[in-house]
XYZ file of C-alpha atoms in Angstrom:
422
model
C 38.972 44.708 24.558
C 41.412 47.498 23.923
C 43.269 45.167 21.515
C 40.139 43.989 19.630
C 39.279 47.819 19.260
C 42.721 48.613 17.889
C 42.463 45.420 15.753
C 39.153 46.748 14.333
C 40.280 50.287 13.853
C 43.533 48.724 11.606
C 41.277 46.636 9.602
C 39.223 49.696 8.724
C 42.340 51.827 7.919
C 43.499 49.082 5.867
C 40.557 48.583 3.628
C 40.441 52.536 3.205
C 44.320 52.435 2.385
C 43.457 50.835 -1.204
C 40.884 53.107 -2.105
C 42.752 56.398 -0.915
C 46.887 56.337 -1.359
C 48.653 57.627 1.266
C 50.409 61.265 1.476
C 53.856 61.358 -0.198
C 56.952 60.654 2.670
C 58.417 63.497 3.814
C 61.433 63.003 1.600
C 59.111 62.595 -1.750
C 57.538 66.186 -0.580
C 60.726 68.084 -0.150
C 61.969 66.886 -3.563
C 58.523 67.916 -5.015
C 58.885 71.335 -3.188
C 62.513 72.038 -4.741
C 61.610 70.867 -8.484
C 58.749 73.863 -8.228
C 61.150 76.599 -7.268
C 63.471 75.658 -10.172
C 60.242 75.963 -12.567
C 59.455 79.052 -11.482
C 63.011 80.586 -11.497
C 62.989 78.985 -15.091
C 60.053 80.998 -16.092
C 61.121 84.397 -14.597
C 64.463 84.220 -16.961
C 62.563 83.753 -20.282
C 61.609 86.550 -22.282
C 58.587 88.616 -20.556
C 57.142 89.134 -23.882
C 56.051 85.492 -24.068
C 54.269 85.948 -21.508
C 51.673 88.548 -21.512
C 49.222 87.573 -19.184
C 51.856 87.538 -16.460
C 53.497 91.400 -16.911
C 50.747 93.333 -19.280
C 47.387 94.177 -19.228
C 44.957 91.323 -19.041
C 42.847 90.753 -21.697
C 38.535 90.895 -21.266
C 37.026 87.762 -20.701
C 34.893 86.129 -23.569
C 31.342 86.608 -23.047
C 29.347 83.448 -21.643
C 26.695 81.917 -23.472
C 22.594 82.334 -22.250
C 21.427 79.721 -19.734
C 19.349 77.386 -22.045
C 15.246 77.595 -21.101
C 13.692 74.816 -19.066
C 10.781 73.626 -20.668
C 7.735 73.707 -18.411
C 6.494 70.494 -17.093
C 2.993 69.181 -18.355
C 0.479 68.332 -15.680
C -0.208 64.752 -14.601
C -3.436 64.142 -16.690
C -1.484 64.180 -19.995
C 1.592 61.833 -19.033
C 1.109 58.592 -20.514
C 2.366 55.765 -18.983
C 3.714 53.334 -21.820
C 1.998 50.285 -22.028
C 3.611 47.156 -20.112
C 4.998 43.872 -22.511
C 2.241 41.508 -22.241
C 2.975 38.220 -19.980
C 4.151 35.394 -22.208
C 1.912 32.693 -22.874
C 4.423 29.984 -21.182
C 4.159 32.057 -17.741
C 2.819 29.648 -14.750
C -0.383 30.311 -13.701
C -1.511 30.648 -10.126
C -2.840 27.464 -8.434
C -6.927 27.775 -7.645
C -7.940 28.745 -3.984
C -8.663 25.885 -2.454
C -10.118 26.857 0.746
C -11.932 30.548 0.306
C -12.369 31.269 4.242
C -13.013 29.588 7.997
C -15.943 30.407 9.958
C -15.864 33.465 11.613
C -18.199 32.137 14.121
C -20.080 28.607 15.139
C -22.768 30.827 16.924
C -25.478 30.063 14.418
C -24.729 26.310 13.915
C -24.445 25.884 17.852
C -27.814 27.710 18.051
C -29.653 25.686 16.075
C -28.386 22.201 17.301
C -27.699 22.737 21.011
C -31.404 22.404 22.480
C -30.921 18.728 21.365
C -28.108 17.561 23.046
C -28.607 16.836 26.393
C -26.781 15.574 29.687
C -27.015 12.173 30.819
C -26.356 10.706 34.814
C -26.339 7.605 35.718
C -26.268 5.625 39.237
C -25.285 2.212 39.491
C -25.488 0.291 42.405
C -22.083 -1.427 44.259
C -22.382 -4.565 45.485
C -19.091 -4.865 46.614
C -18.730 -8.402 48.836
C -22.468 -7.568 49.842
C -23.142 -11.251 49.160
C -20.250 -12.538 50.442
C -21.836 -14.280 53.984
C -19.086 -14.875 56.635
C -18.844 -18.576 56.916
C -19.457 -18.077 61.122
C -22.727 -16.711 60.363
C -23.719 -18.667 57.469
C -26.948 -20.994 57.938
C -27.443 -19.147 61.268
C -30.410 -16.531 62.277
C -27.906 -13.769 61.949
C -27.488 -14.445 57.970
C -30.854 -12.384 57.235
C -29.723 -9.607 59.529
C -26.264 -9.650 58.248
C -27.748 -9.352 54.585
C -30.374 -6.460 55.518
C -27.381 -4.477 56.716
C -25.483 -4.920 53.589
C -28.164 -4.043 51.718
C -28.518 -0.465 53.437
C -24.968 0.362 53.410
C -24.373 -0.638 49.139
C -23.160 2.730 47.771
C -24.079 4.310 44.733
C -21.759 4.892 41.912
C -22.502 7.931 39.852
C -21.663 8.567 36.445
C -21.874 11.325 33.546
C -22.245 11.329 29.667
C -23.879 12.619 26.769
C -26.702 11.910 24.168
C -28.819 13.882 21.695
C -32.599 13.738 20.523
C -33.177 12.202 17.535
C -37.346 12.257 17.209
C -39.749 14.660 19.194
C -40.676 11.836 20.882
C -37.878 11.628 22.912
C -35.928 9.228 21.427
C -31.845 9.678 22.784
C -28.762 8.178 21.027
C -25.500 7.393 23.116
C -22.990 4.815 23.927
C -23.420 1.549 25.368
C -20.795 1.987 27.644
C -22.154 5.124 29.353
C -26.325 3.421 30.188
C -25.674 -0.216 29.357
C -25.099 -1.003 33.031
C -26.991 1.618 34.708
C -29.622 1.116 37.163
C -31.217 4.722 37.069
C -30.782 7.018 34.147
C -31.427 10.904 34.251
C -31.760 13.293 31.245
C -31.224 16.950 31.788
C -32.140 18.863 28.789
C -30.585 22.037 27.521
C -33.268 24.388 29.360
C -32.413 22.651 32.581
C -35.296 20.358 32.703
C -34.632 16.661 34.258
C -36.203 13.604 33.162
C -35.923 10.085 34.006
C -35.289 7.910 30.980
C -35.658 3.793 30.287
C -33.523 2.152 28.190
C -34.438 0.824 24.841
C -31.689 -1.204 23.579
C -27.627 -1.547 23.492
C -25.596 -2.879 21.097
C -22.607 -3.816 22.642
C -20.549 -4.852 19.470
C -20.993 -1.148 18.039
C -21.389 0.699 21.538
C -24.623 2.363 20.699
C -27.302 2.507 22.791
C -30.913 4.243 22.593
C -32.967 5.547 25.410
C -36.355 7.337 25.823
C -37.737 10.061 28.198
C -41.686 11.073 28.177
C -41.953 14.675 27.690
C -45.266 16.518 27.718
C -44.862 18.502 24.197
C -42.681 17.582 21.282
C -38.592 17.910 21.827
C -36.125 19.484 19.571
C -33.856 17.036 17.491
C -31.588 16.619 15.121
C -31.123 14.731 11.741
C -28.137 11.851 10.543
C -25.889 13.193 8.026
C -24.003 10.797 5.449
C -20.483 10.036 7.083
C -19.709 8.902 3.736
C -19.253 12.305 2.027
C -16.752 13.559 5.162
C -13.438 14.287 4.301
C -10.491 14.427 5.984
C -10.220 18.060 6.756
C -13.703 18.752 6.914
C -14.787 21.208 9.967
C -16.511 19.151 12.469
C -18.291 20.697 15.839
C -18.591 18.334 19.062
C -21.238 18.762 21.470
C -21.445 17.124 25.003
C -20.961 17.204 28.889
C -17.257 17.153 29.475
C -16.411 16.377 33.232
C -20.065 16.923 33.987
C -20.139 20.455 33.749
C -23.178 20.450 31.333
C -23.542 21.268 27.621
C -20.552 22.689 26.297
C -19.367 22.680 22.193
C -15.611 22.410 20.917
C -14.417 22.578 17.128
C -11.869 21.275 15.213
C -11.292 19.254 11.885
C -11.407 15.220 10.814
C -8.050 14.078 10.943
C -8.266 10.659 9.473
C -10.674 8.081 8.778
C -11.052 4.199 8.999
C -9.101 3.777 12.383
C -9.296 0.440 13.823
C -9.176 0.462 17.729
C -9.403 -3.111 17.964
C -13.092 -2.895 20.146
C -14.845 -4.687 17.877
C -15.536 -5.989 14.333
C -17.125 -3.048 13.196
C -14.333 -0.530 14.179
C -13.922 1.952 11.740
C -13.739 5.147 13.590
C -13.370 8.826 12.596
C -10.496 10.388 14.343
C -11.503 13.874 15.383
C -8.953 16.774 16.595
C -11.787 18.669 18.387
C -10.919 18.445 22.367
C -13.119 15.153 23.453
C -13.046 14.758 27.170
C -14.350 12.270 29.809
C -18.405 12.999 29.647
C -18.303 13.858 26.139
C -19.100 9.810 25.414
C -22.320 9.522 23.302
C -22.555 13.076 22.317
C -22.861 14.202 18.504
C -20.444 15.571 16.207
C -21.691 17.819 13.559
C -21.022 19.160 9.967
C -21.469 22.466 8.835
C -24.902 21.653 8.000
C -25.959 20.880 11.247
C -26.189 17.125 10.709
C -25.135 14.267 12.799
C -21.895 12.538 11.565
C -20.387 10.593 14.315
C -20.841 9.748 17.898
C -18.431 10.142 20.232
C -17.028 7.408 21.610
C -13.295 7.608 22.631
C -9.924 9.159 22.878
C -6.684 8.967 23.583
C -5.930 10.586 26.956
C -2.453 10.032 28.567
C -3.331 12.186 31.248
C -6.949 12.057 31.673
C -7.859 15.240 29.461
C -7.921 15.566 25.864
C -4.559 15.469 23.979
C -6.612 16.494 20.345
C -6.955 12.801 19.653
C -10.604 11.333 19.735
C -12.753 8.849 17.786
C -16.273 9.275 16.617
C -18.588 6.182 15.326
C -19.261 7.053 11.932
C -23.269 7.884 11.343
C -23.486 5.342 8.408
C -22.587 2.600 11.483
C -24.788 4.140 13.962
C -28.031 4.820 12.219
C -28.997 1.422 11.181
C -28.258 -0.033 14.411
C -30.581 2.626 16.157
C -33.328 1.669 13.999
C -32.896 -1.814 14.809
C -32.431 -1.124 18.189
C -36.021 1.006 18.036
C -37.956 -1.597 16.228
C -36.401 -4.747 18.392
C -34.394 -3.691 21.095
C -31.281 -5.577 20.119
C -29.354 -6.426 16.853
C -28.523 -9.523 15.214
C -25.441 -9.296 13.350
C -23.858 -11.645 10.925
C -21.183 -14.306 11.628
C -19.187 -16.463 9.146
C -17.652 -18.859 11.210
C -13.759 -18.584 9.949
C -10.469 -17.779 11.233
C -8.603 -15.318 8.757
C -5.176 -14.412 7.744
C -3.939 -11.343 5.887
C -2.316 -11.722 2.200
C -1.728 -9.622 -0.452
C -4.716 -7.702 -1.548
C -6.968 -10.971 -0.444
C -8.051 -12.757 2.828
C -6.550 -16.073 3.298
C -9.274 -18.889 5.096
C -6.757 -20.302 7.591
C -10.080 -22.465 9.093
C -13.480 -23.147 9.234
C -15.787 -23.387 12.145
C -17.575 -27.000 12.041
C -21.296 -26.696 10.912
C -20.694 -22.811 10.596
C -22.088 -20.920 7.746
C -18.948 -20.661 5.830
C -18.822 -24.508 5.946
C -22.424 -25.053 5.068
C -21.617 -22.390 1.983
C -18.651 -24.138 0.714
C -15.315 -22.451 1.891
C -12.453 -24.377 2.390
C -9.098 -24.003 4.147
C -6.572 -22.033 1.984
C -9.514 -20.481 0.224
C -8.684 -16.849 -0.640
C -11.470 -14.239 -0.607
C -10.585 -11.476 -3.018
C -14.260 -9.589 -2.557
C -18.029 -9.676 -1.446
C -20.480 -8.527 -3.557
C -18.452 -7.016 -6.257
C -16.641 -4.836 -3.308
C -12.723 -5.555 -2.987
C -11.590 -7.251 0.444
C -8.290 -5.902 0.940
C -7.631 -7.033 4.915
C -9.218 -9.472 7.576
C -10.644 -6.215 9.530
C -12.258 -5.380 6.254
C -13.996 -8.689 5.762
C -14.986 -8.806 9.569
C -16.740 -5.529 9.424
C -18.938 -6.653 6.073
C -19.815 -9.782 7.303
C -21.144 -8.146 10.712
C -22.749 -5.545 9.264
C -25.099 -7.866 7.165
C -28.204 -9.481 8.515
C -28.517 -13.023 9.546
C -30.009 -15.379 6.433
C -28.888 -12.608 3.951
C -26.969 -13.886 1.149
C -23.553 -12.715 0.088
C -21.630 -13.662 -3.018
C -17.949 -14.485 -2.374
C -15.164 -13.975 -5.203
C -12.766 -16.634 -4.448
C -8.933 -17.878 -5.714
C -8.999 -21.735 -4.997
C -5.538 -23.486 -6.226
C -5.241 -20.729 -8.504
C -8.342 -20.666 -10.506
C -11.307 -18.406 -9.930
C -14.256 -19.269 -7.830
C -17.723 -17.684 -6.952
C -19.739 -18.821 -4.117
C -23.225 -17.651 -2.289
C -23.210 -17.963 1.211
C -25.828 -17.362 3.754
C -24.677 -15.581 6.670
C -25.701 -16.875 9.763
C -26.704 -15.413 13.453
C -23.740 -13.749 15.496
C -23.563 -15.940 18.610
C -23.142 -13.752 22.139
C -19.707 -15.320 22.394
C -18.390 -15.200 19.499
C -14.911 -13.648 18.572
C -13.842 -11.538 16.116
C-alpha cells in the first residue's frame, strides 16, 4: 500500500515536471549570483552622470490618465436577443406520438361490466369402482345391499369456473370444460345471490357452453365486440373467479393472434398477457369499450399459476356458436372428408374419404387447394377452420391446381361426424 502511494505521488510529480521546470541545480545558482555581482561592480565603475536616476534627484512621475467612464447597463426590458437562424428544410422531423397515454384507472370500465360476470360452481358424482361388483357376491342377495352401500358412499367432486351474462333473461356463456360433465351447476351473481343453472348446450369442438338461470327480474348483461378489430398491443381486461376466490379483474395486452394449441379444427386463439389462473376459464376478456372480444379458455402454467401467457377464444368464433346453441342445443360443423398436407402457399390433398363430400364434389389426390370462396388458403389448419366453421349443406367454391392447370369446383359441405378426426 505504501509502495503504491509512492508510485502514485511519483506519477503526479512526473506529470507536473513537464509543465513547471525544476529550479536550477545549486551549482547553476552559484554561477548566476557570481555574474550578478560582477555586473553590479561594473555599473559602479561607470560615470555617475550617465545614471542620474541612481545618484541625482529623481524626476517627478508623469501624470496618470483619467479612468474611462463605464456606460450604464440598460434595463432588461430594452435588451433585444437576436433572432435564431431558421431550421433548414432538410432537418429530420420528429415521428408522431403513437401512444398518447394509458388508462389512469380501469375503475369506470370495471364498474360497468363486473355486474354481468358470474362465478360458477359445479358438482360431479364420482363412481370410482362403484359399479364393480366383487365376483364372490355377484348374483347373490348381497349384491343389492352392496350396490346401495356404494351409492351412499359416492363422492362429489367440486369445481369452479367463470361465465358472463349476455341476455337479461339469464343466458350465460362459459366453457364446455367447466360445465360439460357437471351434474349440478350453481351460479353466483356479483351481488352474492346464488341461482341454480341448467345446461342449454355445449360444443366440444370450440369449448363453448351455454347455461341459463331463472331470475325474477332482468339481469345485467354485456354485449359482444368484434375480435377481428383487436390488434396486438391493445389493452384487455380479464374478469373471472380465479382459484374460487370470487369476482376479480386483471389487465394486460393482446400479445399475439392466431395461436394454434392443437385442441381442435377451430383453434385460433388470442394470446393475452393479463393474468389468467385456474377458475378464470369461461370468463370474459373485454376491450376498452366494455365489449366481450374473447372467452378465457387456457393458460400456460408450469407451476400451476399464471406466467403471463393465457389464451382466449375470439368472439368471432364464440358468438355464432352461442346463437346455434341457444337455438338448437347443439352445433353442426362442416366436414370435407380429406387428408391434407401443407405445401408452398397451398394445401395438397393427400387422400380422399370414400363417399365423403370431397369425393362427391370431385376432389382428387394430388390436387392443390389455393383458395376457398376467394380467400387464400395458406396451410392445412386454415382450410380445416374454414370447413369446420361452415354449415352442413353449404356450397363452397374451391380454387385448385390440378396437374399444373387451374380449376374451380363447387363442393357441398357435409355434416361433421361425432368421431371425425381433424
